[in-house]
Structures are given as structure tokens and as C-alpha cells.
PDB file of C-alpha atoms in Angstrom:
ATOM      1  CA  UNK A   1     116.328 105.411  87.453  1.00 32.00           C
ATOM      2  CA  UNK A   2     113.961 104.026  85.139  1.00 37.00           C
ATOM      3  CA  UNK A   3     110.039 103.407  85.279  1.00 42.00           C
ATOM      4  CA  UNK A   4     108.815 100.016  85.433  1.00 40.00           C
ATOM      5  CA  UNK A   5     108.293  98.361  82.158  1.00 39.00           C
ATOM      6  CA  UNK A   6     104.862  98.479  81.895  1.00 42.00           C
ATOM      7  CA  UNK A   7     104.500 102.146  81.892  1.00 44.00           C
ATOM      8  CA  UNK A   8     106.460 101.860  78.769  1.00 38.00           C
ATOM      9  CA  UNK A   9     104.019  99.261  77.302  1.00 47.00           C
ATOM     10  CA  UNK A  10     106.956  96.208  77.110  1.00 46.00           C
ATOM     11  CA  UNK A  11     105.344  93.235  79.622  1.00 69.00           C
ATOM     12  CA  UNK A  12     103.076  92.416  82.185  1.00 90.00           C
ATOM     13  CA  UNK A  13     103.769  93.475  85.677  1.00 96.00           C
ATOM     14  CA  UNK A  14     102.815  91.302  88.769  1.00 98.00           C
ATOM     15  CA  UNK A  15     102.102  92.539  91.945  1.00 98.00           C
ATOM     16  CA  UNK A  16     102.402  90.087  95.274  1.00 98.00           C
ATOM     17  CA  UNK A  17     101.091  91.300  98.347  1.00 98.00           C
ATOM     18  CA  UNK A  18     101.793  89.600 101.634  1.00 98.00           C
ATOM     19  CA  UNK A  19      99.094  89.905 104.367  1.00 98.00           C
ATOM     20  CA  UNK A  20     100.596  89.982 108.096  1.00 97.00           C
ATOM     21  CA  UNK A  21      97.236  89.444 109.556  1.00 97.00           C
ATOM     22  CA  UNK A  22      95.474  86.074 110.864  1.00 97.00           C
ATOM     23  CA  UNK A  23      92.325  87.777 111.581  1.00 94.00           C
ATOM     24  CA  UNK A  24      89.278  86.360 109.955  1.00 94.00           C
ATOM     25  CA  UNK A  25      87.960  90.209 109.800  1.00 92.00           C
ATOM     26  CA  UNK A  26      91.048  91.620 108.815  1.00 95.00           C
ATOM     27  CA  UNK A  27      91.440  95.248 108.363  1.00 95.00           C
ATOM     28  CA  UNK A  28      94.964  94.849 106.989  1.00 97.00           C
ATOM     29  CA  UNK A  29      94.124  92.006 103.766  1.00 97.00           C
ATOM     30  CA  UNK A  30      90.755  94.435 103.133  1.00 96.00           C
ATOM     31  CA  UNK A  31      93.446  97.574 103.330  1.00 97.00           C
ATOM     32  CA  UNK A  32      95.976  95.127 100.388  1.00 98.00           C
ATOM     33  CA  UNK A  33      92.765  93.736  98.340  1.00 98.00           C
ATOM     34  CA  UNK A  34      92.204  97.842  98.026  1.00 97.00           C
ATOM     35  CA  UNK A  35      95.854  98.257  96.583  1.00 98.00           C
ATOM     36  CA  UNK A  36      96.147  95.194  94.539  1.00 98.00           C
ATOM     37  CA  UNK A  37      92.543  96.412  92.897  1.00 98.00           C
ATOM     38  CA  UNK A  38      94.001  99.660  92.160  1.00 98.00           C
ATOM     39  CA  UNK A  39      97.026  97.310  91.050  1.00 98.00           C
ATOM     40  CA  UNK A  40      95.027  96.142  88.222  1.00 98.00           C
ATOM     41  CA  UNK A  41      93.272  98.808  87.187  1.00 97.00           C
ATOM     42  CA  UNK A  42      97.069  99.671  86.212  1.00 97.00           C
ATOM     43  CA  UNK A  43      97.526  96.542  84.333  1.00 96.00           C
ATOM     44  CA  UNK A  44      99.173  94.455  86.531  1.00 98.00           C
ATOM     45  CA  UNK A  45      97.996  90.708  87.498  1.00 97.00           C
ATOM     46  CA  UNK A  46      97.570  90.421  91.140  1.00 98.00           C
ATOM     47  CA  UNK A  47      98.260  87.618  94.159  1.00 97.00           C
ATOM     48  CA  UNK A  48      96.981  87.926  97.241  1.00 98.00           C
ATOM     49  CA  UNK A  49      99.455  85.695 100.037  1.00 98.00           C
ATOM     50  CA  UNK A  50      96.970  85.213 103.208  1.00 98.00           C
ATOM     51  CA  UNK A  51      98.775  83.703 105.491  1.00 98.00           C
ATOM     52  CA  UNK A  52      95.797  81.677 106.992  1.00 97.00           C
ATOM     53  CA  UNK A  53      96.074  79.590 103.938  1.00 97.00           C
ATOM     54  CA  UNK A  54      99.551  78.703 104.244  1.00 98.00           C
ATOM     55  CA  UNK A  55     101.475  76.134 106.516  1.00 97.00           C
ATOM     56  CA  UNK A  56     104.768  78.082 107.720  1.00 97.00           C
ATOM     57  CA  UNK A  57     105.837  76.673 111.068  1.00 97.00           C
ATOM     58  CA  UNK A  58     108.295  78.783 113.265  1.00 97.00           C
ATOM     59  CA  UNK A  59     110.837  79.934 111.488  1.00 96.00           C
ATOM     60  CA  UNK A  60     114.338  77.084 112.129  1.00 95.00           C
ATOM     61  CA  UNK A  61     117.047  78.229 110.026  1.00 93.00           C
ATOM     62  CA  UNK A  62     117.892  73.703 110.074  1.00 93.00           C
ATOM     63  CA  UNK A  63     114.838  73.473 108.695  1.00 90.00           C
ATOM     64  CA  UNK A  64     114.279  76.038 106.053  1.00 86.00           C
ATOM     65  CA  UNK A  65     112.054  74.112 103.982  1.00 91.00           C
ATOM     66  CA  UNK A  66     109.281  73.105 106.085  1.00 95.00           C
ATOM     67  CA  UNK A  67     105.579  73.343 105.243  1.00 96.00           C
ATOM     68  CA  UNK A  68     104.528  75.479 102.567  1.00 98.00           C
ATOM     69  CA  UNK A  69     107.949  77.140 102.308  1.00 97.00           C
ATOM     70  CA  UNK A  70     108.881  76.433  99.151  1.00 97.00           C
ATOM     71  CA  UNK A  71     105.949  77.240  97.464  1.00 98.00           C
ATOM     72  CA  UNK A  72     105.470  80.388  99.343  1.00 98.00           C
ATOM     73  CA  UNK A  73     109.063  81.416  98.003  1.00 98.00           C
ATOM     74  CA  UNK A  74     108.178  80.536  94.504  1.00 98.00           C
ATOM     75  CA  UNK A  75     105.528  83.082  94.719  1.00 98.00           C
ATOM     76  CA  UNK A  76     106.772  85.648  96.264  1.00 98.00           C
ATOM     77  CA  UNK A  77     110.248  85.575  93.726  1.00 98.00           C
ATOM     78  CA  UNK A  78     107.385  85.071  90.611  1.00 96.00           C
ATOM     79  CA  UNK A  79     106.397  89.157  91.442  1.00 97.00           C
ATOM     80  CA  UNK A  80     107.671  92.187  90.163  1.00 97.00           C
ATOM     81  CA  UNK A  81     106.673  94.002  92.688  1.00 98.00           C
ATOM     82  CA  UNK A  82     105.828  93.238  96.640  1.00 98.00           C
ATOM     83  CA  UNK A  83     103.348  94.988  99.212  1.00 98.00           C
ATOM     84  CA  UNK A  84     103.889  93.803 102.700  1.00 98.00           C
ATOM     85  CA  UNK A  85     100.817  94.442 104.680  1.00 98.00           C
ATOM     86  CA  UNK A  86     100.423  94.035 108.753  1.00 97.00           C
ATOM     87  CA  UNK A  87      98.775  95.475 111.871  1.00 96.00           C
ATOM     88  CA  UNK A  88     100.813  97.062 114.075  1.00 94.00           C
ATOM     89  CA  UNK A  89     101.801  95.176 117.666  1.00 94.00           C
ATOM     90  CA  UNK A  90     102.992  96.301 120.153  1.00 94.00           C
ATOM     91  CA  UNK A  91     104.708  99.230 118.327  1.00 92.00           C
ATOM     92  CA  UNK A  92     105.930  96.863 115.374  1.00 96.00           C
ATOM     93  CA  UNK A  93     104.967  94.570 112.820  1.00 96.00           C
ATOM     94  CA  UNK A  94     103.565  91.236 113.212  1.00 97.00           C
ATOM     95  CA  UNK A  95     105.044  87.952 114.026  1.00 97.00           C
ATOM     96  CA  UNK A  96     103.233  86.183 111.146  1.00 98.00           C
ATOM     97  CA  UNK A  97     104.889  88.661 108.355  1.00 98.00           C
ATOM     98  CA  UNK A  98     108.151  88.207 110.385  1.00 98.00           C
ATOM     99  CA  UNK A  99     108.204  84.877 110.150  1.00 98.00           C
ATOM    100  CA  UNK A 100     107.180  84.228 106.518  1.00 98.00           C
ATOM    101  CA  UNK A 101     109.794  86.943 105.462  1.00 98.00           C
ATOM    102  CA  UNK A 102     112.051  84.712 107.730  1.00 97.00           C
ATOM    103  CA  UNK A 103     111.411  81.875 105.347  1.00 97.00           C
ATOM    104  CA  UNK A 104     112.283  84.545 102.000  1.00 97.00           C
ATOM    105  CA  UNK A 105     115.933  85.696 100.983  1.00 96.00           C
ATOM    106  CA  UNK A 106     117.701  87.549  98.501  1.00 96.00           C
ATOM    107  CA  UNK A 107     116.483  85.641  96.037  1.00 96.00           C
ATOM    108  CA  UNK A 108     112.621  86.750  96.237  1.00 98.00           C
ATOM    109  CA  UNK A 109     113.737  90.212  97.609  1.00 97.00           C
ATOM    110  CA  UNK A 110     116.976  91.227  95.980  1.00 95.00           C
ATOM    111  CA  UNK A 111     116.170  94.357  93.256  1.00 93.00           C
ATOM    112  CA  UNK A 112     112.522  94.262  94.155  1.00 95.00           C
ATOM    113  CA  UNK A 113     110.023  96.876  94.402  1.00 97.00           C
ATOM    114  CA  UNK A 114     108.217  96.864  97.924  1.00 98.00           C
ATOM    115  CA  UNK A 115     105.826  98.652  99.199  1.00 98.00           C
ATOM    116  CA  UNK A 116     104.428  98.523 102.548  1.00 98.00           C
ATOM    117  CA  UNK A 117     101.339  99.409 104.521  1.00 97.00           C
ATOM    118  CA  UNK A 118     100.547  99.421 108.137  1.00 96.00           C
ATOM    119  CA  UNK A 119      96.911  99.267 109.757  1.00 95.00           C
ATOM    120  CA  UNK A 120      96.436 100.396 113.258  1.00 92.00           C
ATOM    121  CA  UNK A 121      93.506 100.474 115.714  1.00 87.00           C
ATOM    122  CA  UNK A 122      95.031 104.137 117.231  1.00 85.00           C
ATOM    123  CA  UNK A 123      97.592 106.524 115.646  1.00 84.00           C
ATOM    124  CA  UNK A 124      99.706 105.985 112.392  1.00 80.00           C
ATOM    125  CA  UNK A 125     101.719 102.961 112.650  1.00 86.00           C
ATOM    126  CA  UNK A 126     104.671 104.769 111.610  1.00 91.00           C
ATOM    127  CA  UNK A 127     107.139 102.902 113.806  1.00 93.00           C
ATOM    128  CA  UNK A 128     105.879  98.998 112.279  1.00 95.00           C
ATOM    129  CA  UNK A 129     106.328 100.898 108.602  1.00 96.00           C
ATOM    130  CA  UNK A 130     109.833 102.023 109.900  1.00 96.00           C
ATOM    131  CA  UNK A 131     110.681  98.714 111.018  1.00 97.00           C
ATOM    132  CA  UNK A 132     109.110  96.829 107.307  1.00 97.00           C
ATOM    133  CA  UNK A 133     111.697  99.505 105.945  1.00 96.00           C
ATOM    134  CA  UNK A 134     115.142  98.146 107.684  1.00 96.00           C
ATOM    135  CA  UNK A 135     114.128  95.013 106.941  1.00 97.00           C
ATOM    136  CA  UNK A 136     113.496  95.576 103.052  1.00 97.00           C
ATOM    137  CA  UNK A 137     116.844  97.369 103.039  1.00 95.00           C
ATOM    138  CA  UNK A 138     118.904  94.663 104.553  1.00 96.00           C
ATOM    139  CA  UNK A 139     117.476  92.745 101.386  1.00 96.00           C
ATOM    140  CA  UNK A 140     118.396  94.847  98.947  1.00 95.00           C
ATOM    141  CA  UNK A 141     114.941  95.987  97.979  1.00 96.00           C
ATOM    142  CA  UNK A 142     114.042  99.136  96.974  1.00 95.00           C
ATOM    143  CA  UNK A 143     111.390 100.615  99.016  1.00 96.00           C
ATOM    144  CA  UNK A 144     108.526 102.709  97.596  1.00 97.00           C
ATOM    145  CA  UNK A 145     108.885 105.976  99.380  1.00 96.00           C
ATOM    146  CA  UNK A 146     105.250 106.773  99.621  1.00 96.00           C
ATOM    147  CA  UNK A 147     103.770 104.704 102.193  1.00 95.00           C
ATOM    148  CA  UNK A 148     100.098 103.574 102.845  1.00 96.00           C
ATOM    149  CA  UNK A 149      99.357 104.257 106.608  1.00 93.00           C
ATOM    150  CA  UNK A 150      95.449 103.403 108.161  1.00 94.00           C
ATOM    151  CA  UNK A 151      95.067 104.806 111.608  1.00 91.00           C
ATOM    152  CA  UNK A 152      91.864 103.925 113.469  1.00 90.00           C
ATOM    153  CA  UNK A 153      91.317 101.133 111.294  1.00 89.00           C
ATOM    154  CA  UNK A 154      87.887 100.107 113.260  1.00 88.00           C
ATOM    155  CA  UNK A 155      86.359 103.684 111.671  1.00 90.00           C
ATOM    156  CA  UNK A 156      87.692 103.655 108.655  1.00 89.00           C
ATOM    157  CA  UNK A 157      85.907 100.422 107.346  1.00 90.00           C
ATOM    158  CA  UNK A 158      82.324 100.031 106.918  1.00 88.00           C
ATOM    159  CA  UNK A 159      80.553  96.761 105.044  1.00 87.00           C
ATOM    160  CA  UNK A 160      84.583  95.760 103.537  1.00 87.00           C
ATOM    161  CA  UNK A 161      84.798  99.411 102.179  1.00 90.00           C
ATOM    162  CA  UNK A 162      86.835 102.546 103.040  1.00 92.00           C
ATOM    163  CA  UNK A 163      84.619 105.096 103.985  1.00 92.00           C
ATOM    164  CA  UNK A 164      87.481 107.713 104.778  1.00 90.00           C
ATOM    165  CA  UNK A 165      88.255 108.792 100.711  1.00 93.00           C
ATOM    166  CA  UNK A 166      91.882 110.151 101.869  1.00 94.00           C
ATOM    167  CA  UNK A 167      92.927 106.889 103.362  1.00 94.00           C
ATOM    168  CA  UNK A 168      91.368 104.900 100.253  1.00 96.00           C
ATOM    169  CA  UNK A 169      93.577 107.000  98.556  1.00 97.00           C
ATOM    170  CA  UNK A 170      96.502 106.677 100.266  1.00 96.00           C
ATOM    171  CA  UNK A 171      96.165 103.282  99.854  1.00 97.00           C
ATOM    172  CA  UNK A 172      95.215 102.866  96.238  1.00 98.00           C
ATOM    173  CA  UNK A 173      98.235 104.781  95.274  1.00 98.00           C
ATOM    174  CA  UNK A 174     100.273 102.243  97.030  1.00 98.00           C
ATOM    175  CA  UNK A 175      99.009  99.770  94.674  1.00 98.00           C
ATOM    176  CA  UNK A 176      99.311 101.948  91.690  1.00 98.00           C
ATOM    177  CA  UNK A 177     103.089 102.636  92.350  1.00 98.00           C
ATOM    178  CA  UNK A 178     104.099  99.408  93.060  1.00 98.00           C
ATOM    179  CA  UNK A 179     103.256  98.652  89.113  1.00 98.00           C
ATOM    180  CA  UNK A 180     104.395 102.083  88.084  1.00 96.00           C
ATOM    181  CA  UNK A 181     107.723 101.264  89.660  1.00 96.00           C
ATOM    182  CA  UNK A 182     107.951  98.014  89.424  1.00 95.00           C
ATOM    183  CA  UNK A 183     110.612  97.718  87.208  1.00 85.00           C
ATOM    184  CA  UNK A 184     113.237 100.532  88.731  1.00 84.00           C
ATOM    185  CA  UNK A 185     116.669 100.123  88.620  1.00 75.00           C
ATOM    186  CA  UNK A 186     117.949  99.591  91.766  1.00 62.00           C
ATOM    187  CA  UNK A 187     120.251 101.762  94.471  1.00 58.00           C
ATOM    188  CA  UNK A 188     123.489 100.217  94.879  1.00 59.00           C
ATOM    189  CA  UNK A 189     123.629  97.307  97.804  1.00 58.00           C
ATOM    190  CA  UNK A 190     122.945  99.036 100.998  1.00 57.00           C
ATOM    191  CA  UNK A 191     125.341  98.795 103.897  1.00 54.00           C
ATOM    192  CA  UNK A 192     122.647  96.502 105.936  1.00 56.00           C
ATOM    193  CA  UNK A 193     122.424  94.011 103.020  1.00 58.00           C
ATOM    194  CA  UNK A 194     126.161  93.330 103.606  1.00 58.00           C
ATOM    195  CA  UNK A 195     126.270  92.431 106.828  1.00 56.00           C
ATOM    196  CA  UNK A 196     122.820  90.162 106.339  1.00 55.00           C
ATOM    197  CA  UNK A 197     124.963  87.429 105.713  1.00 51.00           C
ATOM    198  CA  UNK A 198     123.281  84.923 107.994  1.00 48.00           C
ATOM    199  CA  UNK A 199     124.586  83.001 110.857  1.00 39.00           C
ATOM    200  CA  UNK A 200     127.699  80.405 110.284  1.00 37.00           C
ATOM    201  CA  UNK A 201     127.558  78.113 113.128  1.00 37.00           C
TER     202      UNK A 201
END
């Protein structure tokens, strides 16, 4: 496998990051605005997807296109590299990420570095990581295997900023791996990608 291209000083690397939060105090886009900084501090150029700002109704497989959709695809297939960012509900990730992946495909996924990160107000959110993981796979992404996990995300915040230098970590490396790998080559087509052929009738 082979690094992403920037290590080896050929192009410009962009990192997308999806935010699964609607929260207007949002632990989870604070948590992604960490990784993308540490993102650019490894050269990358950086876009931050809140999904506040963007109109993607439910999910209709009839209507594929509606809203924003679109133009949320053409973003999210313009990166190099993807972090998909979300609380953990109930055990999983949230409906909002759901649904805007929903509205994604091969096409933005496909051969595409992802990394995810989870925010939770208890324990690890190991299980809504887990889950971020099948889903990647079914797409044929390629999943950074370091993963950015904040437990007791009310504590680890003060004034916007981590004050818990381990989880800052954690997190920053997230961002810095998603430009250092950026670029791998991929694992051959997973066995969930081939049955992810969509519905037919």
C-alpha cells in the first residue's frame, strides 16, 4: 500500500469532514474542527459539512435528488479523504449522518480514505464507531484503523477547547492520518460492497 500523495510532495490533499450533530453546542463539529485543524497543519485544505446548513429531507430512494443533495454529493466526492463525525444514540450513530450518507454512493465513497470519530456523553462510543465501520465497508472505503473516540464529552470541553491532552490527541491524529493516508491504494472490494447493490423494485 502506498502513502497518500502528499507525503510524497506530488498534490494537494483535501480533507471533508461530515458532522452528524444538529446541536448548536456541538461537542462532535468542535471534536472534527480539532481534526481538520490538525488536517492543515499537514497541508491539506479543509471543509467542514454541518449539517444545519444543509437542506437534506428524509432520505426517498424516488427522490434522490432533493434539496441540497446534489451539491452535498459534489462535495463530499471533491475530498481525498473523509471524517465522519457523530454523537452516539442510543448505542449507534445518528440519524442525521445516516441520512446524508443515505443521499452518497459509490461514487463519493468508493477508494476513499475515511476516518471516523464518535463523541459520547458516558463511555467510549465504540459500538456507533463499529457501526460507521460496516457502513464504510459496504462502500468500498478504506477505513483508517486508528479511531478518534471522546467519552464524557461534557468534561472534556471547556470554552470550545479540549482540556483532556490525550483525547486532543487522539483526535488530532485522526486528522493528521486522514491526509497522511489519503491517497492509499485500496483493499480489494469487500464482500459487503457486493451485495450493496440497492433495491430493484
Amino acid at each position: 500500500m502506498g502513502l497518500g500523495t502528499l507525503a510524497w510532495g506530488m498534490s494537494e490533499i483535501t480533507v471533508v469532514a461530515i458532522c452528524g450533530s444538529l446541536r448548536d453546542e456541538s461537542y462532535t463539529r468542535l471534536a472534527l474542527e480539532h481534526a481538520l485543524d490538525a488536517a492543515r497543519a499537514e497541508g491539506a485544505t479543509t471543509d467542514l459539512l454541518d449539517l444545519r446548513e444543509w437542506e437534506l429531507p428524509v432520505f426517498d430512494a424516488d427522490a434522490d435528488d432533493a434539496g441540497d443533495a446534489l451539491a452535498f454529493r459534489e462535495r463530499v466526492r471533491a475530498a481525498d479523504s473523509i471524517l465522519l463525525g457523530t454523537p452516539m444514540y442510543h448505542g449507534s450513530y445518528s440519524a442525521p449522518l445516516k441520512n446524508a450518507i443515505d443521499y452518497c454512493g459509490f461514487d463519493e465513497f468508493e477508494k476513499k480514505t475515511v476516518g471516523v470519530l464518535g463523541v459520547a456523553g458516558g463511555s467510549f462510543p465504540i459500538t456507533a464507531l463499529e457501526h460507521l465501520r460496516s457502513v464504510c465497508r459496504a462502500l468500498d472505503a478504506w477505513v483508517i484503523p486508528h479511531q478518534a473516540a471522546v467519552p464524557r464529552a461534557a468534561g472534556t470541553f471547556e470554552d470550545g477547547q479540549f482540556v483532556d491532552d490525550s483525547v486532543a490527541a487522539r483526535v488530532a491524529t485522526l486528522g493528521e492520518e486522514a491526509v497522511r493516508f489519503a491517497n492509499i491504494e485500496a483493499d480489494p472490494a469487500s464482500f459487503e460492497s457486493e451485495e450493496n447493490v440497492g433495491a430493484t423494485d
